[in-house]
Coordinates of C-alpha atoms in Angstrom, one line a residue:
M1 CA 71.6 -8.2 42.5
R2 CA 72.1 -8.2 38.6
K3 CA 70.5 -11.5 38.2
L4 CA 67.5 -10.6 40.7
F5 CA 67.2 -7.1 38.5
L6 CA 67.0 -9.2 35.2
I7 CA 64.5 -11.6 36.8
L8 CA 62.3 -8.6 37.8
T9 CA 62.7 -7.0 34.4
L10 CA 61.7 -10.1 32.5
I11 CA 58.5 -10.5 34.8
F12 CA 57.5 -6.9 34.4
L13 CA 58.0 -7.3 30.5
Q14 CA 55.9 -10.3 30.6
Y15 CA 53.3 -8.6 32.6
T16 CA 53.3 -5.4 30.4
Q17 CA 52.8 -7.6 27.2
A18 CA 49.8 -9.9 28.8
Q19 CA 48.1 -6.6 29.9
D20 CA 48.8 -5.2 26.2
S21 CA 47.1 -8.5 24.6
I22 CA 44.0 -8.0 27.4
K23 CA 43.6 -4.6 26.3
V24 CA 43.7 -5.6 22.5
E25 CA 41.4 -8.4 22.7
K26 CA 38.8 -6.3 25.1
K27 CA 39.0 -3.8 22.5
T28 CA 38.4 -6.4 19.6
E29 CA 35.5 -7.3 21.6
D30 CA 34.1 -4.1 22.4
M31 CA 34.3 -3.0 18.6
P32 CA 31.0 -2.8 16.9
K33 CA 30.2 -5.8 14.3
E34 CA 30.5 -4.7 10.7
K35 CA 26.8 -3.6 9.8
N36 CA 24.9 -4.4 6.5
P37 CA 25.1 -1.4 4.7
L38 CA 21.2 -1.8 3.7
D39 CA 20.1 -2.4 7.2
I40 CA 19.0 1.0 8.7
G41 CA 17.5 -0.6 11.9
E42 CA 14.2 0.3 13.1
L43 CA 12.5 2.9 15.4
K44 CA 11.7 0.8 18.4
I45 CA 11.4 1.6 22.2
N46 CA 11.4 -1.6 24.6
L47 CA 9.3 -0.9 27.5
N48 CA 10.7 -4.0 29.7
P49 CA 14.0 -6.0 29.7
E50 CA 12.2 -8.7 28.0
K51 CA 11.5 -7.2 25.1
D52 CA 8.0 -8.3 24.8
K53 CA 6.5 -4.9 25.4
W54 CA 7.5 -2.1 23.1
L55 CA 6.5 0.8 21.1
K56 CA 7.5 1.3 17.4
F57 CA 7.5 4.0 14.9
T58 CA 7.3 3.9 11.1
I59 CA 7.7 7.1 8.7
S60 CA 7.1 7.2 5.3
S61 CA 6.8 9.7 2.7
Q62 CA 6.1 9.6 -1.0
I63 CA 6.6 13.0 -3.4
W64 CA 5.4 13.1 -6.8
L65 CA 6.8 15.4 -9.6
R66 CA 4.3 15.1 -12.9
S67 CA 4.1 16.3 -16.5
I68 CA 0.2 15.7 -17.3
D69 CA -1.6 15.9 -20.5
N70 CA -5.0 17.3 -19.4
N71 CA -8.3 15.9 -20.8
P72 CA -9.9 18.4 -23.2
G73 CA -11.6 21.5 -21.6
T74 CA -9.4 21.7 -18.7
L75 CA -8.8 24.9 -16.4
V76 CA -5.9 25.0 -14.1
N77 CA -6.5 27.9 -11.5
G78 CA -8.7 29.3 -14.0
V79 CA -6.6 29.1 -17.1
A80 CA -7.0 27.0 -19.8
Q81 CA -4.4 24.1 -20.2
E82 CA -3.3 21.6 -22.2
H83 CA -0.5 20.4 -20.2
T84 CA 0.5 20.6 -16.5
Y85 CA 3.6 20.3 -14.6
D86 CA 3.1 20.0 -10.7
A87 CA 4.8 18.6 -7.6
G88 CA 2.7 17.1 -4.6
I89 CA 2.7 14.9 -1.7
R90 CA 1.2 11.8 -2.7
R91 CA 1.4 10.3 1.2
M92 CA 2.9 11.5 4.4
R93 CA 2.3 8.9 7.1
L94 CA 3.3 8.0 10.9
I95 CA 2.6 4.8 11.9
M96 CA 2.7 3.9 15.8
Q97 CA 2.4 0.1 17.1
S98 CA 2.3 -0.8 20.7
Q99 CA 2.7 -4.2 22.1
L100 CA 1.0 -3.4 25.6
T101 CA 1.1 -7.2 26.9
P102 CA 1.8 -10.2 25.1
F103 CA -2.0 -10.5 24.1
Y104 CA -2.7 -6.8 23.8
S105 CA -1.9 -4.4 20.9
I106 CA -2.6 -1.0 19.6
F107 CA -1.9 0.1 15.9
L108 CA -2.3 3.9 14.9
Q109 CA -1.6 5.5 11.6
M110 CA -1.8 9.3 10.7
G111 CA -0.9 11.7 7.8
I112 CA -2.0 13.7 4.9
N113 CA -2.8 12.4 1.2
N114 CA -2.9 14.0 -2.2
Q115 CA -1.6 17.6 -1.7
N116 CA -0.5 19.6 -4.6
F117 CA -0.5 23.4 -5.7
N118 CA -4.3 23.6 -6.0
S119 CA -5.9 20.4 -4.6
G120 CA -5.9 18.5 -1.2
G121 CA -6.0 21.9 0.9
G122 CA -7.7 22.1 4.1
T123 CA -11.0 24.2 4.9
G124 CA -10.7 28.1 4.9
T125 CA -7.8 28.4 2.3
G126 CA -10.1 29.7 -0.3
A127 CA -9.0 31.3 -3.6
S128 CA -6.1 32.6 -1.8
G129 CA -4.4 29.3 -1.4
A130 CA -6.5 26.3 -2.5
G131 CA -3.7 23.7 -1.8
K132 CA -2.7 24.9 1.6
K133 CA -3.0 23.0 5.0
A134 CA -3.7 19.7 4.0
P135 CA -5.7 17.8 6.8
F136 CA -3.8 15.6 9.0
F137 CA -6.1 12.7 10.1
F138 CA -6.2 9.1 11.5
H139 CA -6.1 6.5 8.6
D140 CA -5.8 3.4 11.2
A141 CA -6.9 3.5 14.9
Y142 CA -7.7 0.1 16.2
N143 CA -7.0 -2.3 19.3
E144 CA -6.2 -6.0 18.8
L145 CA -6.1 -9.2 21.0
A146 CA -4.3 -12.5 20.2
I147 CA -6.5 -15.4 20.9
I148 CA -4.0 -17.7 19.6
P149 CA -0.6 -15.8 18.9
R150 CA 1.7 -16.5 16.0
N151 CA 4.5 -17.4 18.6
N152 CA 3.9 -19.4 21.8
F153 CA 4.8 -16.8 24.6
Q154 CA 6.3 -19.7 26.8
T155 CA 8.4 -21.6 24.3
G156 CA 8.8 -18.9 21.3
K157 CA 8.1 -21.3 18.7
P158 CA 5.7 -20.7 16.1
N159 CA 2.1 -22.0 16.2
K160 CA 0.9 -23.8 13.4
N161 CA -2.6 -21.8 13.6
N162 CA -3.3 -18.3 15.1
I163 CA -6.2 -16.1 15.3
Y164 CA -6.6 -12.3 16.2
I165 CA -9.6 -10.0 16.7
G166 CA -10.0 -6.5 16.8
A167 CA -12.1 -3.3 16.5
G168 CA -11.7 0.1 15.4
L169 CA -11.0 2.3 12.3
H170 CA -8.9 -0.5 10.3
S171 CA -8.0 -1.6 6.8
W172 CA -8.5 -5.6 7.2
N173 CA -10.2 -5.5 4.3
G174 CA -11.8 -8.0 1.8
V175 CA -11.9 -8.6 -2.0
S176 CA -8.3 -8.9 -2.8
R177 CA -4.6 -8.7 -2.1
M178 CA -4.3 -5.4 -3.6
T179 CA -7.7 -4.2 -1.4
N180 CA -5.2 -4.7 1.4
A181 CA -2.1 -3.3 -0.1
S182 CA 1.0 -1.8 1.2
T183 CA 1.8 1.6 0.2
T184 CA 5.4 1.3 1.1
K185 CA 5.9 -2.2 -1.0
M186 CA 4.2 -1.3 -4.2
L187 CA 5.7 -2.9 -7.6
A188 CA 4.6 0.2 -9.4
A189 CA 4.6 3.9 -8.5
D190 CA 1.1 3.6 -6.9
I191 CA -1.6 1.1 -6.5
P192 CA -4.6 1.5 -9.2
V193 CA -6.9 2.8 -6.5
F194 CA -9.9 0.7 -8.1
N195 CA -8.6 -2.0 -5.9
F196 CA -10.7 -0.1 -3.0
P197 CA -14.0 -0.4 -4.3
T198 CA -15.6 2.4 -1.6
I199 CA -12.6 4.6 -1.2
E200 CA -13.5 8.3 0.0
I201 CA -17.3 7.3 -0.4
A202 CA -18.5 4.7 2.2
D203 CA -14.8 4.5 3.8
Q204 CA -12.2 6.8 5.0
F205 CA -9.4 6.6 3.0
A206 CA -9.9 2.6 2.5
R207 CA -10.7 2.2 5.9
Q208 CA -14.2 1.3 7.6
L209 CA -15.2 1.4 11.5
G210 CA -16.1 -2.1 12.5
V211 CA -14.9 -5.4 14.1
F212 CA -12.6 -7.9 12.2
V213 CA -11.0 -11.5 12.6
H214 CA -7.8 -12.4 11.1
G215 CA -5.1 -15.4 11.1
E216 CA -3.8 -18.6 9.9
F217 CA -5.1 -22.0 9.4
D218 CA -2.0 -23.9 8.5
R219 CA -1.2 -22.3 5.1
L220 CA -4.6 -20.6 4.6
N221 CA -4.2 -16.9 5.6
Y222 CA -7.7 -15.2 6.1
R223 CA -9.5 -11.8 7.3
F224 CA -13.0 -11.0 7.9
S225 CA -14.7 -7.9 9.0
I226 CA -18.4 -6.4 9.9
N227 CA -18.4 -2.7 9.3
K228 CA -20.6 0.4 9.5
P229 CA -19.9 2.1 6.4
F230 CA -19.5 6.0 6.4
A231 CA -22.9 7.7 5.6
T232 CA -23.7 8.6 2.0
K233 CA -26.8 10.3 0.7
T234 CA -26.5 11.4 -2.8
T235 CA -29.8 12.0 -5.0
P236 CA -29.9 10.0 -8.0
A237 CA -31.4 11.9 -11.2
V238 CA -34.6 10.7 -12.7
G239 CA -33.9 8.0 -15.0
G240 CA -30.1 8.3 -14.2
P241 CA -27.8 5.7 -13.1
A242 CA -27.2 4.3 -9.5
V243 CA -25.5 6.8 -6.9
D244 CA -24.2 6.1 -3.5
N245 CA -26.9 6.3 -1.0
N246 CA -26.9 4.2 2.2
Q247 CA -29.5 6.1 4.3
S248 CA -31.1 2.9 5.3
G249 CA -27.8 2.1 7.4
K250 CA -27.1 -1.6 6.6
L251 CA -23.7 -3.3 7.6
S252 CA -21.1 -4.2 5.3
F253 CA -19.7 -7.6 5.2
A254 CA -16.0 -8.3 4.0
G255 CA -13.5 -11.2 3.6
Y256 CA -10.6 -12.3 2.0
A257 CA -8.6 -15.6 2.2
Y258 CA -5.3 -17.0 0.5
Y259 CA -3.5 -20.2 0.3
Q260 CA 0.1 -20.1 0.6
F261 CA 2.0 -22.6 -1.4
F262 CA 5.6 -21.6 -0.6
E263 CA 6.9 -19.6 1.7
K264 CA 4.5 -18.1 4.3
E265 CA 4.1 -14.4 4.9
V266 CA 3.8 -12.6 8.4
T267 CA 0.8 -10.6 8.7
A268 CA 1.4 -8.6 11.8
T269 CA -0.6 -5.7 10.2
S270 CA -3.3 -5.6 7.7
F271 CA -1.0 -4.7 4.8
L272 CA 0.1 -7.0 2.3
A273 CA 3.2 -6.4 0.0
G274 CA 3.2 -6.0 -3.5
N275 CA 6.9 -6.5 -3.8
N276 CA 9.6 -7.8 -2.0
L277 CA 12.2 -7.6 -4.6
A278 CA 11.9 -11.4 -5.5
S279 CA 13.6 -11.9 -2.3
K280 CA 11.3 -14.7 -1.5
K281 CA 9.5 -18.1 -3.2
I282 CA 6.1 -17.0 -3.0
L283 CA 2.7 -18.5 -4.8
N284 CA -0.5 -17.5 -3.2
L285 CA -3.8 -17.8 -4.6
G286 CA -6.7 -16.0 -2.9
A287 CA -10.3 -14.9 -3.4
G288 CA -12.5 -12.2 -1.5
F289 CA -15.7 -10.2 -1.3
Y290 CA -17.3 -7.3 -0.2
T291 CA -21.1 -6.7 0.3
N292 CA -23.4 -3.9 1.8
K293 CA -27.3 -4.0 1.4
D294 CA -29.0 -1.1 0.2
A295 CA -26.0 0.7 -0.7
T296 CA -26.9 2.8 -3.6
Q297 CA -30.2 4.2 -5.2
T298 CA -31.7 5.1 -8.5
Q299 CA -34.9 7.3 -9.2
P300 CA -36.7 5.2 -12.1
S301 CA -39.4 7.8 -12.2
E302 CA -40.4 11.0 -10.4
N303 CA -40.2 10.9 -6.4
V304 CA -39.9 7.1 -6.8
F305 CA -36.7 5.7 -5.4
E306 CA -35.1 2.4 -5.6
S307 CA -32.2 0.9 -3.4
H308 CA -29.6 -1.6 -4.8
N309 CA -27.0 -3.6 -2.8
T310 CA -23.2 -3.1 -3.5
N311 CA -21.7 -6.7 -4.2
I312 CA -18.0 -7.0 -5.1
F313 CA -16.1 -10.1 -5.7
G314 CA -12.1 -10.7 -6.5
A315 CA -9.9 -13.5 -7.2
D316 CA -6.1 -13.1 -7.7
V317 CA -2.8 -14.8 -7.5
Y318 CA 0.6 -13.4 -6.5
S319 CA 4.0 -14.7 -6.9
E320 CA 7.7 -14.1 -6.5
I321 CA 10.2 -16.1 -8.1
P322 CA 13.9 -15.9 -7.6
L323 CA 16.1 -16.5 -10.6
G324 CA 19.5 -17.9 -11.3
E325 CA 22.3 -17.8 -8.9
K326 CA 21.5 -16.4 -5.3
R327 CA 24.5 -13.8 -5.4
K328 CA 22.7 -12.3 -8.2
E329 CA 19.6 -11.3 -6.4
M330 CA 17.4 -11.4 -9.7
G331 CA 13.8 -12.6 -10.1
L332 CA 10.0 -11.8 -11.1
T333 CA 7.4 -10.6 -9.4
L334 CA 3.8 -11.2 -10.7
Y335 CA 0.3 -10.4 -9.9
S336 CA -3.3 -10.7 -11.5
V337 CA -6.6 -9.9 -10.3
F338 CA -10.3 -10.2 -11.7
Y339 CA -12.7 -7.9 -10.1
N340 CA -16.6 -8.1 -10.7
Y341 CA -18.3 -5.0 -9.4
N342 CA -21.9 -4.5 -9.0
F343 CA -22.8 -1.4 -7.4
G344 CA -26.4 -1.0 -9.2
P345 CA -27.4 0.1 -12.9
D346 CA -24.9 1.9 -14.8
Y347 CA -23.2 2.9 -11.7
L348 CA -19.7 4.9 -12.8
R349 CA -17.2 6.5 -10.9
I350 CA -14.6 9.0 -12.4
S351 CA -11.3 10.2 -10.5
G352 CA -8.1 11.7 -11.0
I353 CA -5.3 11.6 -8.4
M354 CA -4.3 15.0 -7.1
N355 CA -6.4 16.4 -10.1
P356 CA -5.3 19.9 -10.8
G357 CA -7.9 20.7 -13.3
T358 CA -11.5 21.9 -13.2
P359 CA -14.0 21.8 -16.2
D360 CA -14.1 24.9 -18.5
P361 CA -17.8 26.1 -18.9
D362 CA -16.9 27.8 -22.2
F363 CA -15.4 24.7 -23.8
K364 CA -16.8 24.2 -27.1
G365 CA -14.6 21.6 -28.5
Q366 CA -15.4 17.5 -28.1
K367 CA -16.2 16.7 -24.5
M368 CA -15.4 13.6 -22.7
I369 CA -17.0 11.6 -19.7
E370 CA -14.0 11.9 -17.8
G371 CA -14.0 15.7 -17.4
A372 CA -11.3 17.7 -16.8
G373 CA -7.6 17.4 -15.8
N374 CA -6.1 13.9 -15.4
N375 CA -9.4 12.3 -14.7
R376 CA -10.3 8.9 -15.8
V377 CA -12.7 6.1 -15.5
L378 CA -11.9 4.5 -12.2
M379 CA -14.7 1.8 -11.7
G380 CA -18.1 1.2 -11.9
T381 CA -20.4 -1.7 -12.2
G382 CA -19.0 -4.2 -14.7
N383 CA -15.5 -6.1 -14.8
I384 CA -11.9 -5.2 -14.2
W385 CA -8.9 -7.4 -14.9
F386 CA -5.5 -6.2 -13.7
S387 CA -2.0 -7.4 -13.9
Q388 CA 1.6 -6.4 -13.2
I389 CA 4.9 -7.9 -13.6
G390 CA 8.2 -6.8 -12.5
F391 CA 12.0 -8.0 -13.0
V392 CA 15.0 -7.4 -10.8
I393 CA 18.0 -7.0 -12.9
P394 CA 21.1 -9.0 -11.8
K395 CA 23.1 -7.4 -9.0
F396 CA 25.6 -4.9 -9.9
S397 CA 25.8 -2.6 -6.8
K398 CA 26.0 -3.0 -3.1
I399 CA 23.5 -0.2 -2.6
L400 CA 21.5 0.4 -6.0
K401 CA 19.0 -2.3 -7.5
I402 CA 17.0 -1.5 -10.6
Q403 CA 13.5 -3.2 -11.2
P404 CA 11.6 -2.5 -14.5
Y405 CA 8.0 -3.2 -14.6
F406 CA 4.6 -3.0 -16.4
N407 CA 0.8 -2.6 -15.3
Y408 CA -2.0 -3.4 -17.5
A409 CA -5.9 -3.0 -16.8
L410 CA -8.7 -3.9 -18.8
K411 CA -12.2 -2.2 -17.5
D412 CA -15.3 -3.2 -18.8
M413 CA -17.9 -1.0 -17.7
R414 CA -21.5 -1.6 -18.3
A415 CA -22.2 2.3 -18.6
L416 CA -20.0 2.5 -21.4
N417 CA -20.0 1.0 -25.0
Q418 CA -16.2 0.0 -25.3
T419 CA -13.9 -1.9 -23.1
G420 CA -11.0 0.6 -21.9
S421 CA -7.0 -0.5 -21.8
Y422 CA -5.0 1.5 -19.2
Y423 CA -1.4 0.7 -18.8
D424 CA 2.0 2.1 -17.1
V425 CA 5.4 1.5 -17.8
G426 CA 8.3 2.1 -15.3
A427 CA 11.4 1.2 -13.6
N428 CA 12.1 1.3 -9.7
F429 CA 15.4 2.3 -8.6
Y430 CA 16.1 1.2 -5.0
L431 CA 18.5 2.6 -2.5
Y432 CA 19.3 0.8 0.7
G433 CA 16.8 -2.0 -0.1
Q434 CA 13.2 -1.1 0.3
N435 CA 13.6 2.2 2.4
A436 CA 14.1 4.5 -0.3
R437 CA 13.4 4.3 -4.0
I438 CA 13.0 6.4 -7.0
V439 CA 10.4 5.7 -9.4
A440 CA 10.0 6.9 -13.1
Q441 CA 6.8 6.0 -14.7
Y442 CA 4.7 6.6 -17.8
S443 CA 0.9 6.2 -17.9
S444 CA -1.5 6.0 -20.7
R445 CA -5.4 6.3 -20.4
P446 CA -8.2 6.1 -22.7
L447 CA -11.0 9.0 -23.0
Y448 CA -14.4 8.1 -23.8
D449 CA -16.8 10.7 -25.7
I450 CA -19.7 11.7 -23.8
S451 CA -22.3 10.9 -26.4
S452 CA -21.4 7.8 -27.9
K453 CA -19.6 6.6 -25.0
R454 CA -16.8 5.0 -26.8
I455 CA -12.9 5.7 -26.7
S456 CA -12.0 8.9 -28.9
D457 CA -8.9 10.0 -27.6
R458 CA -5.9 8.9 -25.1
K459 CA -3.9 10.9 -22.9
G460 CA -0.5 10.2 -20.9
E461 CA 1.2 11.4 -17.9
F462 CA 4.7 11.1 -16.7
L463 CA 5.5 10.7 -12.8
L464 CA 8.8 10.6 -11.0
S465 CA 8.2 9.6 -7.3
L466 CA 10.5 10.0 -4.4
Q467 CA 9.8 7.6 -1.5
I468 CA 11.4 7.2 2.1
V469 CA 10.6 4.8 4.5
L470 CA 12.0 4.5 7.9

């Protein structure tokens, strides 16, 4: 009996140890894998088990804190101010993408822009709240059909060539890479805005209604569109410059293409990155155009009107160069673009982002072409050369990355008698990759005397930007 008891005891102990071992192995298998601290995932809902039908959301927010040196003769909320502090929402966006079938997709983007304490407000806010209730509107709303998809639906392997067509309110723009810029992957705190030649004039926040085609032919990435510009009908002054007036209703045509020498970029949306933290080796050369017949108008003499075509050309180079040892994750980002604009005789556009100021009618000092607040010469008939460079410093943290940068723009406008230099210097502080960043930037702009049309002063602006992308 003792021997039988000992044998049964040994069998029981071995069985118990085996069960414990199985439990430990199972527990190890069930334990989640260690996650990359920089990977916060994506907001995606799969609509079928194969995961080829889905609904995806992206949320982005850019908050600005600023210190602005106002142009001479500025009123802020009716009070003369040489200097203004403010806070504002530069962009707040919600994107919805849906792949309904392997061939058919929908893209929607909604949001608000440019709201501060006294600008960007909705209708009806009046003197008791000029900056309140900023309008929430569609930025993009288009449908897209894959003629030749990026990846073969049967094998899953990439196709060497692909082509997509679509229609709606879209931003598959021409002219340059920066005219198709991603506002969540910018090198600087913001894009220079003159990269959108018809922004908020013949377009809706850089979008027009129409049809487009885009895709790749081996290493050549391309996009072309035919659109109906939004209506304009500004009346020109007698003997004055060209103004926006497209009452004849002509279509616009746009295109942009770039050749990719090294790594290829995926263009599932229209937006092209201006900064990948030099994580890729990229060298792209591109060129593009935008044309719209009878887009502007002049009045050479009383009640005699003359229409002018808008023709815009751009050529650019974009490069990202990883440097040194891979583990240091450092590198250079470079971009340079040349724009040739022709909007008609002496066309000139003045603008200031979230401008807090209005002109003081009683101002007796030297007056500037730019007017009040943080207005600057944005663009016009003439040429602009713009370049930027950024450097990701060697890795010193698992969470934080630092990238100083510099922007420079040289504007030669025919309506002015002197070329103007504009620059921004700043640094990006990235948290969790490009999902969260803080930007500190100082900008300097020239001011043109209203009589001589030559530079007579400069003003600056300090910006702290807080950006989140999910």
